CSV table of C-alpha atoms in Angstrom, one decimal:
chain,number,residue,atom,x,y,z
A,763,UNK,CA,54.1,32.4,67.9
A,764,UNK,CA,52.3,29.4,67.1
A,765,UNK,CA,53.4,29.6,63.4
A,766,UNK,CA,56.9,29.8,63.6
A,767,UNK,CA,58.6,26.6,62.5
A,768,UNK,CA,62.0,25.3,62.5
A,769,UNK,CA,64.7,27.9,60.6
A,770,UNK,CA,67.4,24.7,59.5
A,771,UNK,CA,69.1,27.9,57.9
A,772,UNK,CA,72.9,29.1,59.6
A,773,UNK,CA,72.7,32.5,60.5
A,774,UNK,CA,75.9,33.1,60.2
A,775,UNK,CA,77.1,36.5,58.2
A,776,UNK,CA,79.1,34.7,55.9
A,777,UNK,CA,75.7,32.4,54.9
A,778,UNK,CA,73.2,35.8,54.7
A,779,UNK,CA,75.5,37.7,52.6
A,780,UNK,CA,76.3,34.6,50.3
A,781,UNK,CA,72.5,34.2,49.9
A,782,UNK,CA,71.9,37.7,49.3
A,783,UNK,CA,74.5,38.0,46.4
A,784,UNK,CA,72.9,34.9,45.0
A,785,UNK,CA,69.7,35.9,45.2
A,786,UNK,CA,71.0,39.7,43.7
A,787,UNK,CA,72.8,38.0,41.3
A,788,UNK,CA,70.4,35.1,39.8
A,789,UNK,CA,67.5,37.8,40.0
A,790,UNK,CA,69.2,40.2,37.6
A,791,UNK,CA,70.7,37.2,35.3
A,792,UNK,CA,67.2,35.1,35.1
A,793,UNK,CA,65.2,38.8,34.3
A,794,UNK,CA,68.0,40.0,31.3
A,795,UNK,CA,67.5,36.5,29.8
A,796,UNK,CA,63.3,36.2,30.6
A,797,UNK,CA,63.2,39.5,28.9
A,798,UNK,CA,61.1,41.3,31.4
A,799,UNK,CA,62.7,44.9,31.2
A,800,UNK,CA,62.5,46.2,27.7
A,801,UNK,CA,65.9,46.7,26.6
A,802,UNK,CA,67.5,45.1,29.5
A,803,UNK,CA,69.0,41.8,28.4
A,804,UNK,CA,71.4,39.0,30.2
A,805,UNK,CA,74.4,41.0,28.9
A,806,UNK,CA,73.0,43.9,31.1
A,807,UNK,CA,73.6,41.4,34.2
A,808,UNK,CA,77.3,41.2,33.4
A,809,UNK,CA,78.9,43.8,35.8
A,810,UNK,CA,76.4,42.2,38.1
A,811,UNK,CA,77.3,38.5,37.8
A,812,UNK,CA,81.2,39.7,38.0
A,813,UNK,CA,81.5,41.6,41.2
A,814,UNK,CA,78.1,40.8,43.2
A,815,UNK,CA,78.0,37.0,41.8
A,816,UNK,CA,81.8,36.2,41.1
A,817,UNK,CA,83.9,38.4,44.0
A,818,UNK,CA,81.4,38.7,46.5
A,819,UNK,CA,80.0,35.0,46.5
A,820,UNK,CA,83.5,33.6,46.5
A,821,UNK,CA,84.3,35.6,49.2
A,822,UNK,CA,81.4,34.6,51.0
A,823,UNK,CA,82.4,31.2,50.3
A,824,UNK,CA,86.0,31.7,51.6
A,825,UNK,CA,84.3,33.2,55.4
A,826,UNK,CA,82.2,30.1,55.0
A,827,UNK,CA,84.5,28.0,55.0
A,828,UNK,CA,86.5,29.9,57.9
A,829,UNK,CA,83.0,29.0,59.8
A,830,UNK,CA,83.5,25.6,59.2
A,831,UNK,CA,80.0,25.8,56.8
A,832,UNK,CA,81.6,23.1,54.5
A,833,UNK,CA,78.1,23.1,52.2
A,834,UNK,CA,77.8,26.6,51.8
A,835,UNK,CA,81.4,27.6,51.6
A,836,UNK,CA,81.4,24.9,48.7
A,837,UNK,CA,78.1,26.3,47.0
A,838,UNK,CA,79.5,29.6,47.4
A,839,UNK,CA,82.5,29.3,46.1
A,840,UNK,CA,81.5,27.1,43.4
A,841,UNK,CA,78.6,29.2,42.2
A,842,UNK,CA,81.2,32.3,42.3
A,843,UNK,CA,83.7,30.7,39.9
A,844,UNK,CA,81.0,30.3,37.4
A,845,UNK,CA,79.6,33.9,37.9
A,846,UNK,CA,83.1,35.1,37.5
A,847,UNK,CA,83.8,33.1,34.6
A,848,UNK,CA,80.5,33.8,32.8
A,849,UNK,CA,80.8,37.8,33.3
A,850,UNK,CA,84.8,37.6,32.2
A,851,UNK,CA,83.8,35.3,29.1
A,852,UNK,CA,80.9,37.4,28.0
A,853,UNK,CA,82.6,40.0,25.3
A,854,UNK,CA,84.1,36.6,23.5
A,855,UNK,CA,82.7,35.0,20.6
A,856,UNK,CA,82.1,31.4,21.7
A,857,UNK,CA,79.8,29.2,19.2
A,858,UNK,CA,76.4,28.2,20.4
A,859,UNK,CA,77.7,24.7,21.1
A,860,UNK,CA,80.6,25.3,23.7
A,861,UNK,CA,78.1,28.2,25.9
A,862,UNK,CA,75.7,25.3,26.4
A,863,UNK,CA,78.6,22.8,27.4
A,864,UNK,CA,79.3,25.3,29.8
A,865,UNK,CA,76.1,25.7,31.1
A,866,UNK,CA,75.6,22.4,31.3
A,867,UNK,CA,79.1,21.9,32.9
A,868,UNK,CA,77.7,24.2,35.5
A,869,UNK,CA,74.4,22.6,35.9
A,870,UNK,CA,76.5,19.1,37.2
A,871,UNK,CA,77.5,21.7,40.4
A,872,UNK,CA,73.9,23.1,40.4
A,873,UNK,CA,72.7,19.4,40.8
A,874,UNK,CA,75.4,18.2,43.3
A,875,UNK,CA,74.4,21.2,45.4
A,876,UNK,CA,70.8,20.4,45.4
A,877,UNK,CA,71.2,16.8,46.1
A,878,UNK,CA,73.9,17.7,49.1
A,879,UNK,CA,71.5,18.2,51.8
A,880,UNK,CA,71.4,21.0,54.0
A,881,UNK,CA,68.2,23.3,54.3
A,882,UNK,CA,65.0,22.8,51.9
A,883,UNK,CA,66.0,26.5,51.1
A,884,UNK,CA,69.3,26.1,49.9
A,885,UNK,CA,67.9,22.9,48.0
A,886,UNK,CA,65.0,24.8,46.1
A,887,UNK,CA,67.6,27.4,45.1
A,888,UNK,CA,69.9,25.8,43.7
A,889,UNK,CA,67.5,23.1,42.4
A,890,UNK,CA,65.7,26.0,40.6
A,891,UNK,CA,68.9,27.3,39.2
A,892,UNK,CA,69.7,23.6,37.9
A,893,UNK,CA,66.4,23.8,35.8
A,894,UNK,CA,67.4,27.2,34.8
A,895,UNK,CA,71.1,26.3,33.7
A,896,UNK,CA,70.1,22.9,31.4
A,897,UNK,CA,66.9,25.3,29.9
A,898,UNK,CA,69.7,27.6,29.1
A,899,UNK,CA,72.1,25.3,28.0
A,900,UNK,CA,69.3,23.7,25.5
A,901,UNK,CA,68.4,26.5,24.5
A,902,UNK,CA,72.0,27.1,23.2
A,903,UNK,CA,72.4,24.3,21.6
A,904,UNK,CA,69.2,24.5,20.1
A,905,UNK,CA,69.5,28.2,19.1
A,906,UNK,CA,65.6,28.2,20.8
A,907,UNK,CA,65.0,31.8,22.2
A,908,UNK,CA,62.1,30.8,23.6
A,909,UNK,CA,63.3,28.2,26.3
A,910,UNK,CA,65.9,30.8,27.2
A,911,UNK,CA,63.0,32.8,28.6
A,912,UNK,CA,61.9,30.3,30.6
A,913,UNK,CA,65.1,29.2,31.9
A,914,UNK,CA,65.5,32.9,32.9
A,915,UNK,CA,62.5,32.7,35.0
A,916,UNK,CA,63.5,29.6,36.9
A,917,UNK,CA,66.4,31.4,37.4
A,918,UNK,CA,64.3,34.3,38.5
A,919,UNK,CA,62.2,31.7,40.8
A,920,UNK,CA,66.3,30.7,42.3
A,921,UNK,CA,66.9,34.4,43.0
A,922,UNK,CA,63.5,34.8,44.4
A,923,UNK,CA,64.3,31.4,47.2
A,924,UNK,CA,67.6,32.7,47.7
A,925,UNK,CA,66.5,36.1,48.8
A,926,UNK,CA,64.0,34.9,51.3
A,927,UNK,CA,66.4,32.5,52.8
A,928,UNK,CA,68.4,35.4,53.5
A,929,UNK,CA,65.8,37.9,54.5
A,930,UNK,CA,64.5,35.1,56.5
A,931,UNK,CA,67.9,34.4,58.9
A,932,UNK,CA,67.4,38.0,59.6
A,933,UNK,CA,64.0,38.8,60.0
A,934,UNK,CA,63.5,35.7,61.9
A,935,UNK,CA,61.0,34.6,59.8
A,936,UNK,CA,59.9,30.9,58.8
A,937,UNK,CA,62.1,29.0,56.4
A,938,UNK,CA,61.4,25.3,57.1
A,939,UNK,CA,57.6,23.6,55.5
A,940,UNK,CA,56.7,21.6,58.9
A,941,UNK,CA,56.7,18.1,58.9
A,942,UNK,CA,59.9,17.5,57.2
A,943,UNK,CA,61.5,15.7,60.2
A,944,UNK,CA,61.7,19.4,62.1
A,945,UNK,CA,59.8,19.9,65.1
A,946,UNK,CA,57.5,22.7,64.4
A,947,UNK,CA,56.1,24.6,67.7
A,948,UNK,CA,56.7,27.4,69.2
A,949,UNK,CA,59.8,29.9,69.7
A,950,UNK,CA,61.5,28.0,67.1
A,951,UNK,CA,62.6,30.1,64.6
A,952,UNK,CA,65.3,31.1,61.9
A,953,UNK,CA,68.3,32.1,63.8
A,954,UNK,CA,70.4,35.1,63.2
């Protein structure tokens, strides 16, 4: 097909499931705090975050690593601790102050991700979810409701990149722009 392009995307299992619990994951966290569903807020994304975001991502992580997939066994894994801790940590009373540190603790591996390489897919995910986490974490520290809404949607945006990278390694569909230093022609396209 003349439009497919290069995937740059692993197919392997470990990589589509990661993505898929990201994508799961960052979709219902950015639409509790965006405030999209009446009466569903972030808190609502905590079972979510724990077992989808937390277990499953690090797992994904761990089988990632086992592939030798050093960048997304990192992400992964990384991205998991933070779901895990966030879900674990959301019945205590923290002050406004030490939630945005966190966030913003979280936002250095958001950026370290996006800055690592690897596919424009994986970048734009987790480049979305660093705008999402320092909105957040302002919004904290600021006690501004309003940015929190926005943050939720760039996390929303993360979710929504994350889910097409996966659906993408296993649809076979297009997941790299062309002229990006991939050779864009035909039969090239997302493995898996």
């Amino acid at each position: 097909m003349a439009n497919d392009v290069s995937a740059g995307i692993s197919g392997s299992t470990s990589t589509i499931a990661g993505r898929l619990a990201l994508a799961v994951t960052l979709l219902a966290f950015g639409l509790g705090f965006a405030d999209v569903v009446d009466g569903v807020s972030a808190a609502d994304a905590v079972a979510v975050a724990h077992y989808i975001g937390g277990v499953a991502l690090f797992v994904a992580g761990l089988f990632a690593f086992r592939d030798h997939d050093t960048l997304n066994g990192t992400g992964f894994v990384a991205v998991g601790a933070f779901w895990f801790t966030w879900a674990v940590s959301a019945d205590r009373q923290v002050s406004d102050n030490a939630a945005g540190l966190f966030l913003l603790l979280f936002a250095l591996i958001a950026l370290s991700l996006t800055v690592s390489g690897g596919d424009q897919l994986a970048q734009g995910t987790y480049g979305l979810f660093l705008v999402a986490l320092v909105l957040l974490a302002i919004s904290r520290f600021a006690g501004n409701d309003s940015l929190a809404k926005v943050g939720g949607w760039f996390a929303v945006a993360a979710g929504a990149v994350a889910w097409y990278a996966a659906t993408a390694a296993l649809a076979h569909w297009p997941t790299a722009l062309p002229g990006r230093g991939r050779a864009a022609g035909r039969g090239v396209t997302a493995t898996g």
